PDB file of C-alpha atoms in Angstrom:
ATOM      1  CA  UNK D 121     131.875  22.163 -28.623  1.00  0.00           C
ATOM      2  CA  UNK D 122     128.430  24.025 -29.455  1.00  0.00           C
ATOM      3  CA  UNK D 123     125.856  22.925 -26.924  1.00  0.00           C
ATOM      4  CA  UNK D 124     122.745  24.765 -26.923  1.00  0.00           C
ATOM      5  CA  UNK D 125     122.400  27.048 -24.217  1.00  0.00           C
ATOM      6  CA  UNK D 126     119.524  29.375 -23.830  1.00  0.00           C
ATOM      7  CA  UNK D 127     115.790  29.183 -25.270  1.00  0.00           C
ATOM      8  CA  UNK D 128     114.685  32.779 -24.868  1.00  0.00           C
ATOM      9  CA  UNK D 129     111.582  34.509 -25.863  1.00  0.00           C
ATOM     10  CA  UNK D 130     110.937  32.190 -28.818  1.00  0.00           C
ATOM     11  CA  UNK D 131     114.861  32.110 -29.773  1.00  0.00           C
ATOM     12  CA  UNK D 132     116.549  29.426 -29.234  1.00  0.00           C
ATOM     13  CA  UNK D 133     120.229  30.083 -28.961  1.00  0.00           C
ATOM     14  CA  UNK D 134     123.110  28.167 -29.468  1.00  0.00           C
ATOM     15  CA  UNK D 135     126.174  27.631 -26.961  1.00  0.00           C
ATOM     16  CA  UNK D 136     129.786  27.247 -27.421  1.00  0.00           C
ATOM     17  CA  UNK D 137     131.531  27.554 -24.258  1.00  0.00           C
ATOM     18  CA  UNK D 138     134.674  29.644 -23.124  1.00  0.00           C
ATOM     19  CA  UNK D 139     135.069  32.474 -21.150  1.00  0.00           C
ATOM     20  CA  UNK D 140     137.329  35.092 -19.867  1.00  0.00           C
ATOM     21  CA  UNK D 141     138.006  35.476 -16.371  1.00  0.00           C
ATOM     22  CA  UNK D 142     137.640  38.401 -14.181  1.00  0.00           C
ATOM     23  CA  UNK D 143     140.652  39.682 -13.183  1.00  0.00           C
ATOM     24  CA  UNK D 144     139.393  39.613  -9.451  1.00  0.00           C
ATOM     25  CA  UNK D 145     137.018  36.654  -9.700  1.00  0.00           C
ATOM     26  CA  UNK D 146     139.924  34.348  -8.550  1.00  0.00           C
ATOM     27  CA  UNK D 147     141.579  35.170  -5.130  1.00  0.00           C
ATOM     28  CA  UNK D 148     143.234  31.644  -4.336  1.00  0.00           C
ATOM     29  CA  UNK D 149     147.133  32.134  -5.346  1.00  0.00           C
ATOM     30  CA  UNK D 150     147.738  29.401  -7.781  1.00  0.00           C
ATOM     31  CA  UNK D 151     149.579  26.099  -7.480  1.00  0.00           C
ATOM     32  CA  UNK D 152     153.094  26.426  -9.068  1.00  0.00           C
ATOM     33  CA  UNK D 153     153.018  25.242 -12.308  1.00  0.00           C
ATOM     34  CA  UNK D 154     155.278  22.039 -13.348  1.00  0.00           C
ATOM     35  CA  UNK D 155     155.581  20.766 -16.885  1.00  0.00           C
ATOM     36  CA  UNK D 156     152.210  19.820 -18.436  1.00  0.00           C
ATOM     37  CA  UNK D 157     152.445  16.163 -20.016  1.00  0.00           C
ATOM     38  CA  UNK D 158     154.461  16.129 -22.849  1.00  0.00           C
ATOM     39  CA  UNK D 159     152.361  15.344 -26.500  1.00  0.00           C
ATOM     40  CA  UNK D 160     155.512  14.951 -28.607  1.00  0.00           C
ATOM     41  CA  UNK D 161     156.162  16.012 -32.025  1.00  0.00           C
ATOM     42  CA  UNK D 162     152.673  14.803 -32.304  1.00  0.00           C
ATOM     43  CA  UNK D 163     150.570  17.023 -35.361  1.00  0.00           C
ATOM     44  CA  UNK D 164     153.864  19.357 -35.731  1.00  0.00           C
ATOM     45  CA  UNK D 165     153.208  18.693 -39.338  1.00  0.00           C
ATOM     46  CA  UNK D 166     150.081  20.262 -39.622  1.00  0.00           C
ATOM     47  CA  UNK D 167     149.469  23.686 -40.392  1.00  0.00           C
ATOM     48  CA  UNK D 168     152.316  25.658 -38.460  1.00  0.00           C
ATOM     49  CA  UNK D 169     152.155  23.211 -35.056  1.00  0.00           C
ATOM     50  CA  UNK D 170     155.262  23.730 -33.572  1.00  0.00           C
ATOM     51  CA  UNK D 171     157.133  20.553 -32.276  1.00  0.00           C
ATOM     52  CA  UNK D 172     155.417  20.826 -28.194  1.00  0.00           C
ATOM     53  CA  UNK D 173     151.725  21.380 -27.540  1.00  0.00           C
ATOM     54  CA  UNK D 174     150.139  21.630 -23.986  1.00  0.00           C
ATOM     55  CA  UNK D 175     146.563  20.187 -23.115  1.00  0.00           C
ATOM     56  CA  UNK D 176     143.760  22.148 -21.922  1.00  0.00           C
ATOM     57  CA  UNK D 177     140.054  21.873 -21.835  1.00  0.00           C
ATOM     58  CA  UNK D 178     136.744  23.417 -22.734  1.00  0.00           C
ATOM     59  CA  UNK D 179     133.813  23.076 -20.070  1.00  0.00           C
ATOM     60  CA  UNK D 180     130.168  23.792 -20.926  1.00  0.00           C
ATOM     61  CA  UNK D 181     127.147  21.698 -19.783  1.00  0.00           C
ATOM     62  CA  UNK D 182     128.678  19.685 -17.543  1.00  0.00           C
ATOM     63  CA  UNK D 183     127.404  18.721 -14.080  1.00  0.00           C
ATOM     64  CA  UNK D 184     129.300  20.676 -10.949  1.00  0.00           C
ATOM     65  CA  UNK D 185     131.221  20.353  -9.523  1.00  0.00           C
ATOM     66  CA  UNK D 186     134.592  19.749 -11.816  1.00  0.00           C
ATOM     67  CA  UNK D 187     137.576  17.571 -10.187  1.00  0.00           C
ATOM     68  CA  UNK D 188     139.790  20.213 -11.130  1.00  0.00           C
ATOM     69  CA  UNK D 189     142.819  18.861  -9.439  1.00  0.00           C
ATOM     70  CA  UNK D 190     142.584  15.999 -10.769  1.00  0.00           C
ATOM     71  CA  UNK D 191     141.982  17.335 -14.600  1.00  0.00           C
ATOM     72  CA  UNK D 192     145.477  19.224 -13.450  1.00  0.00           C
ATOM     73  CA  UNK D 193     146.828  16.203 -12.309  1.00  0.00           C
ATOM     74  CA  UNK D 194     146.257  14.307 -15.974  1.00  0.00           C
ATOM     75  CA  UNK D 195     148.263  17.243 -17.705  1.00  0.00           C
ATOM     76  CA  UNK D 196     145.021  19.829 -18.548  1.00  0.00           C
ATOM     77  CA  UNK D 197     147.323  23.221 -17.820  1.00  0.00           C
ATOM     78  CA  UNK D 198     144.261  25.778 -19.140  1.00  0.00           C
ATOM     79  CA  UNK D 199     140.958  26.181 -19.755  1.00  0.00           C
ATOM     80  CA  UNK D 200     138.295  28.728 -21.535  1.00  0.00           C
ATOM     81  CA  UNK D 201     135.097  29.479 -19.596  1.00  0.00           C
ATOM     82  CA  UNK D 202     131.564  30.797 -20.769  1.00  0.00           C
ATOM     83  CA  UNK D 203     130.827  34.214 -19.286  1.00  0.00           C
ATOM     84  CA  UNK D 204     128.076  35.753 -21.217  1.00  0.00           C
ATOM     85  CA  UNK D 205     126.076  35.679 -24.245  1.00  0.00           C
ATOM     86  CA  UNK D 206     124.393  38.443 -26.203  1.00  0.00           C
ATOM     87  CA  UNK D 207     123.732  41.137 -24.413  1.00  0.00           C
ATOM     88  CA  UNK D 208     121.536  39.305 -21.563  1.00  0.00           C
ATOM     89  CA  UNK D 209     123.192  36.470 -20.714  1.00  0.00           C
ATOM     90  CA  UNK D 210     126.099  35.511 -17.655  1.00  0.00           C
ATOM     91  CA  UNK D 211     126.798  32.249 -17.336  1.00  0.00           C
ATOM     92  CA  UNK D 212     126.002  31.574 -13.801  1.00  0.00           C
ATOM     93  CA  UNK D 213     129.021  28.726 -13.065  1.00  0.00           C
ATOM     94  CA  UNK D 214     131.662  31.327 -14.494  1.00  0.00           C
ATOM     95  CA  UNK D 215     132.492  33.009 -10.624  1.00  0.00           C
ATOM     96  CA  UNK D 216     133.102  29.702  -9.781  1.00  0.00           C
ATOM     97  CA  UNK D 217     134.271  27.505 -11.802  1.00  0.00           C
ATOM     98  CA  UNK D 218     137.181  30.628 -12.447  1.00  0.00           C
ATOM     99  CA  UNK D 219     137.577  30.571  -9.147  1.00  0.00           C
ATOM    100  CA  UNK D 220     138.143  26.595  -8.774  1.00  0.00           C
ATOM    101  CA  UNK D 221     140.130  26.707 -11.632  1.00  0.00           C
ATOM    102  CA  UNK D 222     142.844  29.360 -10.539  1.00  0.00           C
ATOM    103  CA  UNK D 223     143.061  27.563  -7.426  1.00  0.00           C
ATOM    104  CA  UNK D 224     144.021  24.424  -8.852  1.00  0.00           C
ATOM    105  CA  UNK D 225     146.487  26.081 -10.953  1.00  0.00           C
ATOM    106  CA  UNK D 226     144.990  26.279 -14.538  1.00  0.00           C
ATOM    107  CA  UNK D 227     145.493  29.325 -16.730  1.00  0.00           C
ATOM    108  CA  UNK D 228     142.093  30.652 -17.777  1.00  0.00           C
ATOM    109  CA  UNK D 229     140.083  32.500 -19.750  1.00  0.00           C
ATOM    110  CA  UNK D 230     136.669  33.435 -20.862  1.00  0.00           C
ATOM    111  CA  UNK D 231     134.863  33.297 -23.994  1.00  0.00           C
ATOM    112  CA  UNK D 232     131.404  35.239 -25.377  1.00  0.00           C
ATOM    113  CA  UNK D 233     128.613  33.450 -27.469  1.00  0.00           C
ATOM    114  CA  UNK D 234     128.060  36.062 -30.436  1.00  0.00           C
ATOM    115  CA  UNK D 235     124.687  36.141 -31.806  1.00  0.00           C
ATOM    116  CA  UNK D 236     124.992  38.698 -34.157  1.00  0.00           C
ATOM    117  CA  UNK D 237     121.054  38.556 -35.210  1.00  0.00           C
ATOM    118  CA  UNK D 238     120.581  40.018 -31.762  1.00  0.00           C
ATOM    119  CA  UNK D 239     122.734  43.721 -31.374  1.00  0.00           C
ATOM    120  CA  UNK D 240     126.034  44.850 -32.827  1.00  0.00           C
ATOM    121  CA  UNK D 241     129.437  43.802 -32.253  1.00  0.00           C
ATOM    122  CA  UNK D 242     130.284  46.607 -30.508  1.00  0.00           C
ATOM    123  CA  UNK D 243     127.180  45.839 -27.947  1.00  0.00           C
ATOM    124  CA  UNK D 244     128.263  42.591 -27.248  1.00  0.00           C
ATOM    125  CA  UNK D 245     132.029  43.605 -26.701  1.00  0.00           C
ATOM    126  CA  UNK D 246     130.852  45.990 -24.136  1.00  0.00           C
ATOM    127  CA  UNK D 247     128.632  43.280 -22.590  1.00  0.00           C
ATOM    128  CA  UNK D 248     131.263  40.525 -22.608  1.00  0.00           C
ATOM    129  CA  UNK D 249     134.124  42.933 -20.897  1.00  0.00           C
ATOM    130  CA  UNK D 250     131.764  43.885 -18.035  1.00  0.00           C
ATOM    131  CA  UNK D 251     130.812  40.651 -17.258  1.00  0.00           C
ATOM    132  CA  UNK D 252     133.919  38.037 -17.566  1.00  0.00           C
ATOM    133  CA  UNK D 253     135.439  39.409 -20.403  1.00  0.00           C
ATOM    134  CA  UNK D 254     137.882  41.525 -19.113  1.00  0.00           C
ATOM    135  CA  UNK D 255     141.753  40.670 -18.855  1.00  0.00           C
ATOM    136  CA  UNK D 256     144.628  42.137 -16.285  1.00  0.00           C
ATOM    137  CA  UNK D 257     148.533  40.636 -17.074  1.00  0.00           C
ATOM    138  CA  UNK D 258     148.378  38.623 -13.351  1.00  0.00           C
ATOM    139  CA  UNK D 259     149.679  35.957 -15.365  1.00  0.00           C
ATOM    140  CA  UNK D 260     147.208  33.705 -15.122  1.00  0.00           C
ATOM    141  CA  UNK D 261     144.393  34.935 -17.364  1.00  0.00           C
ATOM    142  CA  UNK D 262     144.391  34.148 -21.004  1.00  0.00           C
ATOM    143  CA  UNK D 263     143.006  36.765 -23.843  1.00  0.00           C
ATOM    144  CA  UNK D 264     139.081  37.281 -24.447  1.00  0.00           C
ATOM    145  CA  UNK D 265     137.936  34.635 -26.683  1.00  0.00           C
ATOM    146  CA  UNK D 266     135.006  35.430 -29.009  1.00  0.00           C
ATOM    147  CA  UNK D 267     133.156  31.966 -29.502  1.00  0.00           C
ATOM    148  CA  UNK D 268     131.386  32.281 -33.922  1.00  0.00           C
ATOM    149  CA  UNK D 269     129.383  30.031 -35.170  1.00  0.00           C
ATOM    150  CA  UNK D 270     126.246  28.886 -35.933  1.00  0.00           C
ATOM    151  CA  UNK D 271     123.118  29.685 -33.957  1.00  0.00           C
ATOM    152  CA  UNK D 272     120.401  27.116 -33.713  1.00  0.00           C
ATOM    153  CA  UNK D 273     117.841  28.723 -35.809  1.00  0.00           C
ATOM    154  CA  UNK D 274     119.737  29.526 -38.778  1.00  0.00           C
ATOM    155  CA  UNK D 275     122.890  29.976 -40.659  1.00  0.00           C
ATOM    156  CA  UNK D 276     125.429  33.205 -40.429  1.00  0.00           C
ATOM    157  CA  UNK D 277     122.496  34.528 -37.869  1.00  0.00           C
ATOM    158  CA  UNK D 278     120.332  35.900 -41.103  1.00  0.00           C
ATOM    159  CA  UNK D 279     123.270  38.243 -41.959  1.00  0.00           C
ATOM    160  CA  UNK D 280     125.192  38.609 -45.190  1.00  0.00           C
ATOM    161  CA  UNK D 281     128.780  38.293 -45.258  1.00  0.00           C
ATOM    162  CA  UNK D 282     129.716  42.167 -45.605  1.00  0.00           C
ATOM    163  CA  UNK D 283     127.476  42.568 -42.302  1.00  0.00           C
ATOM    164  CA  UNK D 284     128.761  39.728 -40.798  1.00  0.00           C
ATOM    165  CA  UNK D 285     132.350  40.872 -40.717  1.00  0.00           C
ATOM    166  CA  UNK D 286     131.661  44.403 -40.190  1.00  0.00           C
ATOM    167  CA  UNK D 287     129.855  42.859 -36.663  1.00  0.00           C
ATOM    168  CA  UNK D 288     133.296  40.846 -36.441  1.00  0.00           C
ATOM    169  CA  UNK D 289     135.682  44.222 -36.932  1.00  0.00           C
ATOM    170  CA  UNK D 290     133.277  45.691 -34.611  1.00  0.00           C
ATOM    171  CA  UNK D 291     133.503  42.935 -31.894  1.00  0.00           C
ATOM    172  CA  UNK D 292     137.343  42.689 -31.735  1.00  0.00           C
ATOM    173  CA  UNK D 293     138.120  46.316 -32.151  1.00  0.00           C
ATOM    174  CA  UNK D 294     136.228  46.990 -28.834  1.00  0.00           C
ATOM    175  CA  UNK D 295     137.484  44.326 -27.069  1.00  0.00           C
ATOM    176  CA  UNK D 296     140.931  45.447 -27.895  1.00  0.00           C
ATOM    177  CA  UNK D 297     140.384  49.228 -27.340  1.00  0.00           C
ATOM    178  CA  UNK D 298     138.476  48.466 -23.672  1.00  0.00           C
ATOM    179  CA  UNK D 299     140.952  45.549 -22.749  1.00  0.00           C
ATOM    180  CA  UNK D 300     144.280  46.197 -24.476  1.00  0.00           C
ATOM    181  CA  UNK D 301     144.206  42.533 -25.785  1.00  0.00           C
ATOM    182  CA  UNK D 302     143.372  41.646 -29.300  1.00  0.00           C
ATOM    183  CA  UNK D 303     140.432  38.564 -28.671  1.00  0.00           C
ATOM    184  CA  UNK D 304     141.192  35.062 -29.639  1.00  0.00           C
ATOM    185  CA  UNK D 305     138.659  34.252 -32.496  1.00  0.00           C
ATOM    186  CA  UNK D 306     137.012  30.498 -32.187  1.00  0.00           C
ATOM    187  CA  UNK D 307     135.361  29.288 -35.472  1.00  0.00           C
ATOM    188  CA  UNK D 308     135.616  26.734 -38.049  1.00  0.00           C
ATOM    189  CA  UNK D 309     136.712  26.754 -41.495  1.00  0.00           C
ATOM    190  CA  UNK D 310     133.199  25.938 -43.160  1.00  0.00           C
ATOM    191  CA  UNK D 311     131.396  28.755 -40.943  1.00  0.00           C
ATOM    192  CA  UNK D 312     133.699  30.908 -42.161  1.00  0.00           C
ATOM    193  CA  UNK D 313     133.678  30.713 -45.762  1.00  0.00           C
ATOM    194  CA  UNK D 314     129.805  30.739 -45.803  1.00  0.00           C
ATOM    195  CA  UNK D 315     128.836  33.431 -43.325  1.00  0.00           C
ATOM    196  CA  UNK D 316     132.519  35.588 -43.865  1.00  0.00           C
ATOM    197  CA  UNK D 317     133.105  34.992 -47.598  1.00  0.00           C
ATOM    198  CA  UNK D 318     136.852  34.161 -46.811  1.00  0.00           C
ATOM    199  CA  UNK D 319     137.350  37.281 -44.527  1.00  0.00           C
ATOM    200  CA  UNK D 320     141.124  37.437 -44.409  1.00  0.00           C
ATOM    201  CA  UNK D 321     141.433  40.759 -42.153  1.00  0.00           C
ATOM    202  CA  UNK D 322     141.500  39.593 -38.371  1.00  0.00           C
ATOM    203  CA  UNK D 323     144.632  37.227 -38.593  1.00  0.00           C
ATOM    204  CA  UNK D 324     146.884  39.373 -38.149  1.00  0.00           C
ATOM    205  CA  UNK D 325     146.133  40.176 -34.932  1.00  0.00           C
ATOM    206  CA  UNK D 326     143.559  37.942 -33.764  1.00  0.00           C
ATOM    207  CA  UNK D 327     144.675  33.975 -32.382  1.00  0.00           C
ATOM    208  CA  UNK D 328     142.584  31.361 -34.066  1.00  0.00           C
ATOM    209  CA  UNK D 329     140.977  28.587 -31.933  1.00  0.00           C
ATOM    210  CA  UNK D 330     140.105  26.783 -34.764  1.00  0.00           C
ATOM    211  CA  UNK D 331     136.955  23.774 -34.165  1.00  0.00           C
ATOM    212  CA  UNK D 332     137.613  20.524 -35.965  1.00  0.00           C
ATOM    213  CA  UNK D 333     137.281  17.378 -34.901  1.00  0.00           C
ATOM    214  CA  UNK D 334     139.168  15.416 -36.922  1.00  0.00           C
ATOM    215  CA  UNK D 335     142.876  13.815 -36.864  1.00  0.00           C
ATOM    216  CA  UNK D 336     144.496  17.484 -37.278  1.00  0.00           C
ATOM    217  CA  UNK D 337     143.362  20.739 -37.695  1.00  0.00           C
ATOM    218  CA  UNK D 338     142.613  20.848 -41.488  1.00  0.00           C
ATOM    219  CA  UNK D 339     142.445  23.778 -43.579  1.00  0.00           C
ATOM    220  CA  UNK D 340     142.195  26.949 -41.470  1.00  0.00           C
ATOM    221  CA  UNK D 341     140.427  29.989 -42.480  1.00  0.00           C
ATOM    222  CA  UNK D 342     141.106  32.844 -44.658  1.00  0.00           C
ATOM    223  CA  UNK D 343     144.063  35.140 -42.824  1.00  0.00           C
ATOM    224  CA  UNK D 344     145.461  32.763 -40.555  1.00  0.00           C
ATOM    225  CA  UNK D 345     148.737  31.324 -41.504  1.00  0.00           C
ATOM    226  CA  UNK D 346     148.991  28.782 -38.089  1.00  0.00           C
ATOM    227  CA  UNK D 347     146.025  27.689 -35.564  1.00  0.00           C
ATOM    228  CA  UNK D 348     147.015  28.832 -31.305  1.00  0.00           C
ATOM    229  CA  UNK D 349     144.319  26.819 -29.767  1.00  0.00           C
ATOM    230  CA  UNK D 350     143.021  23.599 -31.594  1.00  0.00           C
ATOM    231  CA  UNK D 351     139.800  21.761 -30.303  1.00  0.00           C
ATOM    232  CA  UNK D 352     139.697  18.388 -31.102  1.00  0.00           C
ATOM    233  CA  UNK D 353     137.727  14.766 -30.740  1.00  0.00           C
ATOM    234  CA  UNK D 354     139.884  13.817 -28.056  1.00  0.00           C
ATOM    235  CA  UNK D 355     137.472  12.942 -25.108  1.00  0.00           C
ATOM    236  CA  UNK D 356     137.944  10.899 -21.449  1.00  0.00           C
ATOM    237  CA  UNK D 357     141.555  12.494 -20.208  1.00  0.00           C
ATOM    238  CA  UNK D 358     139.599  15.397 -19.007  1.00  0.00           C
ATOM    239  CA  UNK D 359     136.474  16.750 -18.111  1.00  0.00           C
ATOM    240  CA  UNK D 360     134.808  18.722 -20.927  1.00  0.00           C
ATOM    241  CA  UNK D 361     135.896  19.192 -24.931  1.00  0.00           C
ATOM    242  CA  UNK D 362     139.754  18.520 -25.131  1.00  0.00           C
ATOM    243  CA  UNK D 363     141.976  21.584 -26.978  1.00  0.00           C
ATOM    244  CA  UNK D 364     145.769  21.806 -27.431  1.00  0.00           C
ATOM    245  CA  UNK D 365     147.776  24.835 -27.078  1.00  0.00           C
ATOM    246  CA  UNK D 366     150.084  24.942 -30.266  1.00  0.00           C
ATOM    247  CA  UNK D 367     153.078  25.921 -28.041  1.00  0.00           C
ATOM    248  CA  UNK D 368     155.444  25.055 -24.812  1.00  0.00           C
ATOM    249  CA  UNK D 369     153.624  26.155 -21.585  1.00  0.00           C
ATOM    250  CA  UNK D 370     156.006  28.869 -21.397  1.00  0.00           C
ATOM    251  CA  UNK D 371     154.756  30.266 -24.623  1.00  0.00           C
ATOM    252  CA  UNK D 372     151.169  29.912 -22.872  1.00  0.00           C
ATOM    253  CA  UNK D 373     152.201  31.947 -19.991  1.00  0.00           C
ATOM    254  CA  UNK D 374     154.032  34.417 -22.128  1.00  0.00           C
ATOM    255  CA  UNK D 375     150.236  34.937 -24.432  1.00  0.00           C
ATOM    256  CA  UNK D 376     148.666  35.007 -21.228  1.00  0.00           C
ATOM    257  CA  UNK D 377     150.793  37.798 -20.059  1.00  0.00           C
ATOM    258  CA  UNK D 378     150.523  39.590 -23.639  1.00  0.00           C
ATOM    259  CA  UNK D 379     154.370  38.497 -24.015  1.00  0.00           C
TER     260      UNK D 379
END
């Protein structure tokens, strides 16, 4: 899911992509919604899957446009966007491809690219919710997602782990006090324990979207006791990185309306 996004003034920055969408960057009423494809009992055994997951995808770097309908039409019932990165950076297909998205009947949401090495957490909060980031219970726009992880140029973004989760606490607690909704949290399980030191204090609030491509989601990181969103090596059903919902598509629609 990272894909290397921007090379600016001598940086070059790394991309993960999901984003939030505008509450009012999708007119089009959506389709109704019908069951998404059923994946079975499939990975209930791992780490607090529940019996029914729902498929959804991840789009970054891919050439426009997206057969949306048709990703719909294979069982994809969500997606996370990239709106913005930093505190410079909107990703210019977010409008759009929210837009698409909502018409073809997706939930969706959008996601920020931290680079910590660049401002604060609380900077890039306020960046993110003014441009994508935002959320409004229509029922069709899933929580903030803050996208952590590696940059290109070097690990934990040349901060130590005490700074690196105060720019976490930072991040979250301003996305939560401007949008009401506590941000989903994408990372993996090695990142974490390096550039974190086994930070256990955003699972309680925060969902994990936890990055491992693999046969199941593996050991999750310090604080979360079950993964929401799991990306994983699953490629071809859909356009983009394929991720599983750990939950009915009621449940979805219930976390999307901050049920």
């Amino acid at each position: 899911m990272v894909r290397p996004l921007l090379a600016a003034a001598g940086a070059v920055l790394g991309l993960m992509g999901l984003t939030l969408v505008a509450p009012d960057s999708a007119t089009a009423t959506p389709q109704a919604l019908p069951a998404a494809t059923d994946r079975g009992a499939v990975r209930s055994a791992h780490h607090g899957a529940l019996a029914e997951t729902t498929p959804g995808l991840e789009i970054g770097g891919l050439a426009r446009p997206i057969d949306w309908a048709g990703a719909y039409a294979a069982g994809a019932r969500f997606v996370y966007l990239k709106a913005t990165e930093g505190t410079s950076y909107q990703d210019p297909d977010f409008p759009t491809d929210s837009a698409d998205a909502a018409k073809a009947g997706f939930l969706r949401g959008a996601y920020h690219f931290a680079t910590p090495s660049t401002s604060t957490g609380t900077a890039q909060a306020d960046y993110f919710v003014a441009h994508g980031g935002s959320w409004s219970a229509d029922g069709k726009t899933l929580p903030p997602l803050l996208d952590i992880e590696n940059g290109a140029s070097s690990a934990c973004w040349g901060l130590g782990q005490a700074a690196m989760r105060t720019w976490l606490t930072d991040f979250v607690g301003e996305v939560h006090a401007r949008t009401g909704r506590w941000p989903v949290v994408y990372t993996t399980t090695s990142w974490w324990t390096q550039c974190t030191g086994d930070f256990a204090g955003l699972g309680t609030n925060d969902p994990l979207f936890i990055a491992r491509n693999a046969t199941d989601p593996g050991t999750l990181p310090a604080g979360w006791a079950t993964w929401t969103f799991w990306q994983h090596p699953e490629t071809g059903r859909f356009p983009g990185d394929g991720v599983d919902f750990n939950g009915s598509l009621s449940a979805l629609q219930r976390l999307a309306n901050n049920g």
